[in-house]
mmCIF file of C-alpha atoms and ligand atoms in Angstrom:
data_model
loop_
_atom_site.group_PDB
_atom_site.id
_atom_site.type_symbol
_atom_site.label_atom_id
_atom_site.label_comp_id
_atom_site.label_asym_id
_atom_site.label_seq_id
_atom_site.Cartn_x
_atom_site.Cartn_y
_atom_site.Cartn_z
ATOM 1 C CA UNK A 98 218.933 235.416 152.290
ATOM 2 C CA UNK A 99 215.339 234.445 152.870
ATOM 3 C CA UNK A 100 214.054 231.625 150.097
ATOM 4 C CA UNK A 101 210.636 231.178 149.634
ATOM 5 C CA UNK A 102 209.469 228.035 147.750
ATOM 6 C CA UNK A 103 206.602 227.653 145.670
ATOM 7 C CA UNK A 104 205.330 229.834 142.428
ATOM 8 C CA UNK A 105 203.043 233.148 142.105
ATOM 9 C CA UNK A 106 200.984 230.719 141.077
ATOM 10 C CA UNK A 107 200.369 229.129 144.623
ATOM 11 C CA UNK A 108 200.015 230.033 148.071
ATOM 12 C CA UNK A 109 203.471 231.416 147.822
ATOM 13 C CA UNK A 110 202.509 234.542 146.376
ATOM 14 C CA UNK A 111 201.330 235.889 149.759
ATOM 15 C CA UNK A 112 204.799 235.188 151.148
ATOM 16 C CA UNK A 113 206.275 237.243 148.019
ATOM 17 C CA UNK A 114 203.718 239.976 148.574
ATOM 18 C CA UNK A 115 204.915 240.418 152.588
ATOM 19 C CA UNK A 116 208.341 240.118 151.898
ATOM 20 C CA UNK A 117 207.559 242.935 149.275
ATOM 21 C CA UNK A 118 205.981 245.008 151.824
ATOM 22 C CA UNK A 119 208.674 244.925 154.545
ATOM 23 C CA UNK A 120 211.132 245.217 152.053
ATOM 24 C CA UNK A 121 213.573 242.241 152.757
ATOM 25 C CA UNK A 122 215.577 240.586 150.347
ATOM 26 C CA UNK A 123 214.290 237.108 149.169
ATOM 27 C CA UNK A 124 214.715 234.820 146.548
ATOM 28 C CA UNK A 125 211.863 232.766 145.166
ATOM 29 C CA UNK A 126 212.299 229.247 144.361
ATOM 30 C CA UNK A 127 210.792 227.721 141.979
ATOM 31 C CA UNK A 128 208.786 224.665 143.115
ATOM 32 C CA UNK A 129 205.805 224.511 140.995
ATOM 33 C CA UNK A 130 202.961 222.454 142.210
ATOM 34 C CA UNK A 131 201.359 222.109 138.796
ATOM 35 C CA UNK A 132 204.114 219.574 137.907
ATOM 36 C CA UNK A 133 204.180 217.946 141.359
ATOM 37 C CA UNK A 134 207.974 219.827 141.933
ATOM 38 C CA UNK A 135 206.393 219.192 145.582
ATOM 39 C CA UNK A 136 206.490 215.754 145.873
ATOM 40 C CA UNK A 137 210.040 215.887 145.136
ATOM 41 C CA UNK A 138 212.811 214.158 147.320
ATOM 42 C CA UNK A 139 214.605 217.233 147.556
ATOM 43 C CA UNK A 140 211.631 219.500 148.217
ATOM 44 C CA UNK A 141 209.920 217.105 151.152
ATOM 45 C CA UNK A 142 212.858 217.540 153.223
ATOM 46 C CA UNK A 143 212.204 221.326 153.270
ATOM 47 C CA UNK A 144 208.261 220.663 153.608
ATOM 48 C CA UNK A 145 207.190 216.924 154.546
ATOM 49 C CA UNK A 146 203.824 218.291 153.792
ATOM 50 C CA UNK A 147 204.215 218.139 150.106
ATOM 51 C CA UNK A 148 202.578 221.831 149.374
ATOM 52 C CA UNK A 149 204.067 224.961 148.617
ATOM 53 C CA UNK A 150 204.795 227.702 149.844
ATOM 54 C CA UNK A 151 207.676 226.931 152.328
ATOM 55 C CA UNK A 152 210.453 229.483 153.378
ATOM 56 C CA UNK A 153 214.154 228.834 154.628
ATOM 57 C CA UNK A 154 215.982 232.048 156.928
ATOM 58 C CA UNK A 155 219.393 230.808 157.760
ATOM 59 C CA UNK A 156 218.751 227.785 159.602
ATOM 60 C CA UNK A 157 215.203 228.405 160.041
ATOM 61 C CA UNK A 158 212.408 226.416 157.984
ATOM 62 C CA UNK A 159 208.756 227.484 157.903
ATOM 63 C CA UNK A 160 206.115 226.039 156.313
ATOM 64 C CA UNK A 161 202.395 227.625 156.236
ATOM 65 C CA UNK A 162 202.007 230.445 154.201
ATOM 66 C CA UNK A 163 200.573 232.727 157.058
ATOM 67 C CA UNK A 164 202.575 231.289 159.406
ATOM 68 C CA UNK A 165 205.531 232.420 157.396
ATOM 69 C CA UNK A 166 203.459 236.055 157.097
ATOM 70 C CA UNK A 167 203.808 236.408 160.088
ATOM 71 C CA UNK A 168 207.663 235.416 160.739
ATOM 72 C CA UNK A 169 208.405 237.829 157.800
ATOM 73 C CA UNK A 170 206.295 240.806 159.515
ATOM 74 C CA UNK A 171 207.937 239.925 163.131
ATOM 75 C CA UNK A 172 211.737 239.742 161.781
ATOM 76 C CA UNK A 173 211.434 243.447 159.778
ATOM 77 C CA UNK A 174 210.421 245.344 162.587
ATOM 78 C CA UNK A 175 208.554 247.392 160.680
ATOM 79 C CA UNK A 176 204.969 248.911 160.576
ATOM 80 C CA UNK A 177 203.981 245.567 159.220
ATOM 81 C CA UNK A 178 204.672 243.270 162.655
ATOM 82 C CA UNK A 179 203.664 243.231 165.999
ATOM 83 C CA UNK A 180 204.796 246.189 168.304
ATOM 84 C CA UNK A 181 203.728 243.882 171.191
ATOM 85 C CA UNK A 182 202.169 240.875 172.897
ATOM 86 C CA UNK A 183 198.819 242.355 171.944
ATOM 87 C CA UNK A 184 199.299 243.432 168.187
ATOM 88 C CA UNK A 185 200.672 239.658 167.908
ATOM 89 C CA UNK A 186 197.690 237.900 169.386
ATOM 90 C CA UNK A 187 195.653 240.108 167.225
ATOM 91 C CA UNK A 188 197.880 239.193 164.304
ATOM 92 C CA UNK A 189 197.517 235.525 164.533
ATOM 93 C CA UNK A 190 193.900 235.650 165.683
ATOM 94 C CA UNK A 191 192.740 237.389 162.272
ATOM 95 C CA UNK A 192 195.199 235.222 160.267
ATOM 96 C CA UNK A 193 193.881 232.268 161.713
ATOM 97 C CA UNK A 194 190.147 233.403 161.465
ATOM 98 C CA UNK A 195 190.687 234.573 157.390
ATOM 99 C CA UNK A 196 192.195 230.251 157.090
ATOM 100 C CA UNK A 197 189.299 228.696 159.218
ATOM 101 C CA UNK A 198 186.343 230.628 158.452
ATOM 102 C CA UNK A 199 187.184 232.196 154.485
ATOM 103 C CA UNK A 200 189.704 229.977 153.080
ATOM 104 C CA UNK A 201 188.109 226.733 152.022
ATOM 105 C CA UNK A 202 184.506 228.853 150.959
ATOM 106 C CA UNK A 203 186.902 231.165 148.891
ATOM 107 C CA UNK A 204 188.594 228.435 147.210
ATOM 108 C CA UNK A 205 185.295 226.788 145.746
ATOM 109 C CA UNK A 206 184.259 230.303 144.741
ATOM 110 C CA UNK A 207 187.387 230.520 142.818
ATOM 111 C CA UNK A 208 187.643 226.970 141.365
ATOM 112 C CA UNK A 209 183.739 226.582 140.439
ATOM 113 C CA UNK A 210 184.345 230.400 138.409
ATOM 114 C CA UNK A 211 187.385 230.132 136.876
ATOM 115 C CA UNK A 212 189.903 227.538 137.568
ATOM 116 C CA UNK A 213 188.136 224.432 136.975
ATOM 117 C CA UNK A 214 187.524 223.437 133.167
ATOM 118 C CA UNK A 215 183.848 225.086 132.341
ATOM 119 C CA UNK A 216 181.903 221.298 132.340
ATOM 120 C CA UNK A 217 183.273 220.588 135.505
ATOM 121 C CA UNK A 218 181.870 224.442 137.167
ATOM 122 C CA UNK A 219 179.075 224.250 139.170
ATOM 123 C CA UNK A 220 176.533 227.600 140.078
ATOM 124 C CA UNK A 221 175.701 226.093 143.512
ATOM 125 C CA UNK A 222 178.487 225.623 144.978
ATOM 126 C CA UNK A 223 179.376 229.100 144.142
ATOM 127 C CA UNK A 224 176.033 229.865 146.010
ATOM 128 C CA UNK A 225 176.720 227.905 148.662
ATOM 129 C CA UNK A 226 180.275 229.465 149.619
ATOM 130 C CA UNK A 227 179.099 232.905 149.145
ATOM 131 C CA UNK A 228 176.056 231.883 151.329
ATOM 132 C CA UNK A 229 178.532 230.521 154.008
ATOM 133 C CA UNK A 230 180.757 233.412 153.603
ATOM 134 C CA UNK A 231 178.213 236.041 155.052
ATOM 135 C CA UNK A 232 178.423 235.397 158.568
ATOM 136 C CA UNK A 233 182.506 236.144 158.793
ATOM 137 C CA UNK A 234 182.168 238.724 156.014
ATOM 138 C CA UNK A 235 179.797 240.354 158.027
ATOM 139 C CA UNK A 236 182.794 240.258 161.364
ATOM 140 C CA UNK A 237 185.447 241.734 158.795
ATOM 141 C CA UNK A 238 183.147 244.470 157.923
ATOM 142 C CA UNK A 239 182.200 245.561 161.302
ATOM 143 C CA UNK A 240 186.047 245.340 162.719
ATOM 144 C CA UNK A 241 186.834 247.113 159.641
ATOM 145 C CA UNK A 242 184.382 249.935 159.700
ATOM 146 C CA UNK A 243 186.549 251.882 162.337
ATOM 147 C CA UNK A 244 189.834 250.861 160.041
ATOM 148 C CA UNK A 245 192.512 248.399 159.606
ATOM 149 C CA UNK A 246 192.268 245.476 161.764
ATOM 150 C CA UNK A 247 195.403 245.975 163.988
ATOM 151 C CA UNK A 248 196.797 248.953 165.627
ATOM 152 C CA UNK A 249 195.551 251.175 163.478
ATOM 153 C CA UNK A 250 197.800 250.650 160.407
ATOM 154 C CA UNK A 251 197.852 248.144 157.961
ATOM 155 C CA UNK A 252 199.233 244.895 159.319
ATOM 156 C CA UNK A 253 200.380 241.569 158.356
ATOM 157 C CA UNK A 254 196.621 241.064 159.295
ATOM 158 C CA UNK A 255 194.896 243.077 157.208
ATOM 159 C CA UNK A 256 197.470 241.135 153.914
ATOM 160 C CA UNK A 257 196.675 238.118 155.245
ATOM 161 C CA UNK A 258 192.970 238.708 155.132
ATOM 162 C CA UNK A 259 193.456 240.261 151.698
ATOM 163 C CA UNK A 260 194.813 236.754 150.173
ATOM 164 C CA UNK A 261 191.754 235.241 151.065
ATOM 165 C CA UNK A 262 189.310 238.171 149.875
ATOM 166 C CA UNK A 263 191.153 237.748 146.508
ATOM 167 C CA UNK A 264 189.502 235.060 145.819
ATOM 168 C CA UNK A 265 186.093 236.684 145.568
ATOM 169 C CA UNK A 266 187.660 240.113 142.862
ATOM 170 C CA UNK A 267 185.044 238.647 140.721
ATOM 171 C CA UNK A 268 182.320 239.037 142.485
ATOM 172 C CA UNK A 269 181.852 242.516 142.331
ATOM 173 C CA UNK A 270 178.002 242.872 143.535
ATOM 174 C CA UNK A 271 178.344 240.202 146.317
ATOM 175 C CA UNK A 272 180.814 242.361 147.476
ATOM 176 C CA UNK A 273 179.107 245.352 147.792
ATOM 177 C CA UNK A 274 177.312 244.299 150.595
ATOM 178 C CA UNK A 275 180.366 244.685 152.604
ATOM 179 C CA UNK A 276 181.422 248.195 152.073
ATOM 180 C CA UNK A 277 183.979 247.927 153.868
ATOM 181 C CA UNK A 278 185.440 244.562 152.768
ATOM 182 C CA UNK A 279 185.504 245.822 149.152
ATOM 183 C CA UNK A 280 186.977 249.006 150.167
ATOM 184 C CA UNK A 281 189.603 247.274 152.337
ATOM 185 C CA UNK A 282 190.509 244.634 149.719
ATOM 186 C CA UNK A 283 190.954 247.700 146.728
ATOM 187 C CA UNK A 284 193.139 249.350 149.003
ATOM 188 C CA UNK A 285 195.670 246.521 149.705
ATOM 189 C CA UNK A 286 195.951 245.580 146.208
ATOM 190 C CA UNK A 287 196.843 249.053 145.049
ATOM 191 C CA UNK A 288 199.998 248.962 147.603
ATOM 192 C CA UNK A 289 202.953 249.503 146.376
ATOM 193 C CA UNK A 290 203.959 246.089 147.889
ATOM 194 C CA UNK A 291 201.302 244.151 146.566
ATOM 195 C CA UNK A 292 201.946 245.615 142.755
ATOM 196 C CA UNK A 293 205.469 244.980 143.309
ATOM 197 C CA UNK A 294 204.876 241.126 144.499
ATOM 198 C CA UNK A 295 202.177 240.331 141.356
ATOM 199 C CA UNK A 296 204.370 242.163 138.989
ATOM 200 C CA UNK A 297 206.410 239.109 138.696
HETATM 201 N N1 LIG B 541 197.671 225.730 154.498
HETATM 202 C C1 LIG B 541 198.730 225.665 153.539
HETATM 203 C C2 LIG B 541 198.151 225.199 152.232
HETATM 204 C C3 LIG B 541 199.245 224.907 151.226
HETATM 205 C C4 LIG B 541 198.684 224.344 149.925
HETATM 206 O O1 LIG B 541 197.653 223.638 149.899
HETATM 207 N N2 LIG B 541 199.359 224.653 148.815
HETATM 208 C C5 LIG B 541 198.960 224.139 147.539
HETATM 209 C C6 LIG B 541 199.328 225.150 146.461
HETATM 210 S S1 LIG B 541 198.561 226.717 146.683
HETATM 211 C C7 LIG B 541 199.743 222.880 147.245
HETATM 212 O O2 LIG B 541 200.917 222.785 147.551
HETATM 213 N N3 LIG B 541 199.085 221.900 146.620
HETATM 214 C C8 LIG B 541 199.747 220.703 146.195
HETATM 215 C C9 LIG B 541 199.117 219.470 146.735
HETATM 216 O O3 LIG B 541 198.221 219.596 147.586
HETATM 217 O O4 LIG B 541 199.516 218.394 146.302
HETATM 218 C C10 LIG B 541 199.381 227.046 153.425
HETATM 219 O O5 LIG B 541 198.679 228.051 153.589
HETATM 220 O O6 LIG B 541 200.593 227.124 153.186
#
């Protein structure tokens, strides 16, 4: 049985969304980073990194939430993975792209509007993300304007873009300048998968 480690409040809960989508049986395992579970003895030999998610397959362990994506996609076989060297490349190219050139600009979006205590918020760096967040947004919405990113279905791409793009639900009129992106990002969080996954 696949076990994924972490909480649906972490990183983890894009692992639990695409093992929700290709329908394999997982367990998740409750390491919660809130209370520093990830420091723990036990949990460092599973990830030396000391962050969550991680995922064990027999005598397989991952660590890397996309990285894991895109294990989980590969191993169903389904619609969700790779059908060949190409789709793959494509895979990891987009996954890696959403990680180097969202991820980080996301996050402070996120953290200066709602997870940081109120004092500690700051407008411009919320500016300054979304600024910095054009350029790629602008790629996404171009590759996206003649439908999902990979082989013309929706891939373990298009969900790993999506857990980046979450981070910006609240901005609603920033968002509407990528038609596209908005319409992409509505679309993958009304799958079944996804409502499954953040049902928990
Ligand atoms: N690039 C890693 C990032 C993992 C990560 O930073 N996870 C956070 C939780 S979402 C964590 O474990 N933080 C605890 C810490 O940094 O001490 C991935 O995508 O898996």
């Amino acid at each position: 049985m696949i076990r994924i480690f972490g909480t649906m409040r972490s990183r983890a809960n894009r692992c639990v969304w695409a093992a929700q989508e290709t329908g394999q049986a997982f367990e998740l395992v409750s390491v919660d980073f809130a209370r520093n579970e990830q420091k723990s003895p036990d949990y460092l030999k599973i990830n030396p990194n000391a962050r969550v998610p991680a995922m064990q397959d027999g005598d397989l362990t991952l660590w890397e939430s996309f990285a894991i994506n895109l294990y989980l996609a590969r191993k169903s076989g389904g619609d969700l993975g790779p059908r060949n060297a190409v789709e793959e490349a494509q895979m990891v190219m987009w996954s890696m792209w959403a990680t180097n050139e969202l991820e980080k600009h996301g996050l402070d979006v996120l953290f200066h509007t709602a997870f940081l205590p109120q004092e500690k918020r700051d407008p411009k760096a919320v500016e300054a993300a979304l600024a910095a967040m054009e350029r790629p947004l602008k790629v996404l919405d171009a590759a996206l304007a003649s439908g999902p990113l990979v082989g013309g279905r929706f891939t373990i791409a298009d969900l790993n873009v999506a857990c980046i793009l979450l981070y910006l639900r609240g901005q609603a009129d920033y968002l509407a300048k990528f038609p596209n992106v908005a319409a992409a990002l509505k679309a993958a969080t009304e799958r079944d998968g996804f409502k499954r996954a953040f049902a928990r």
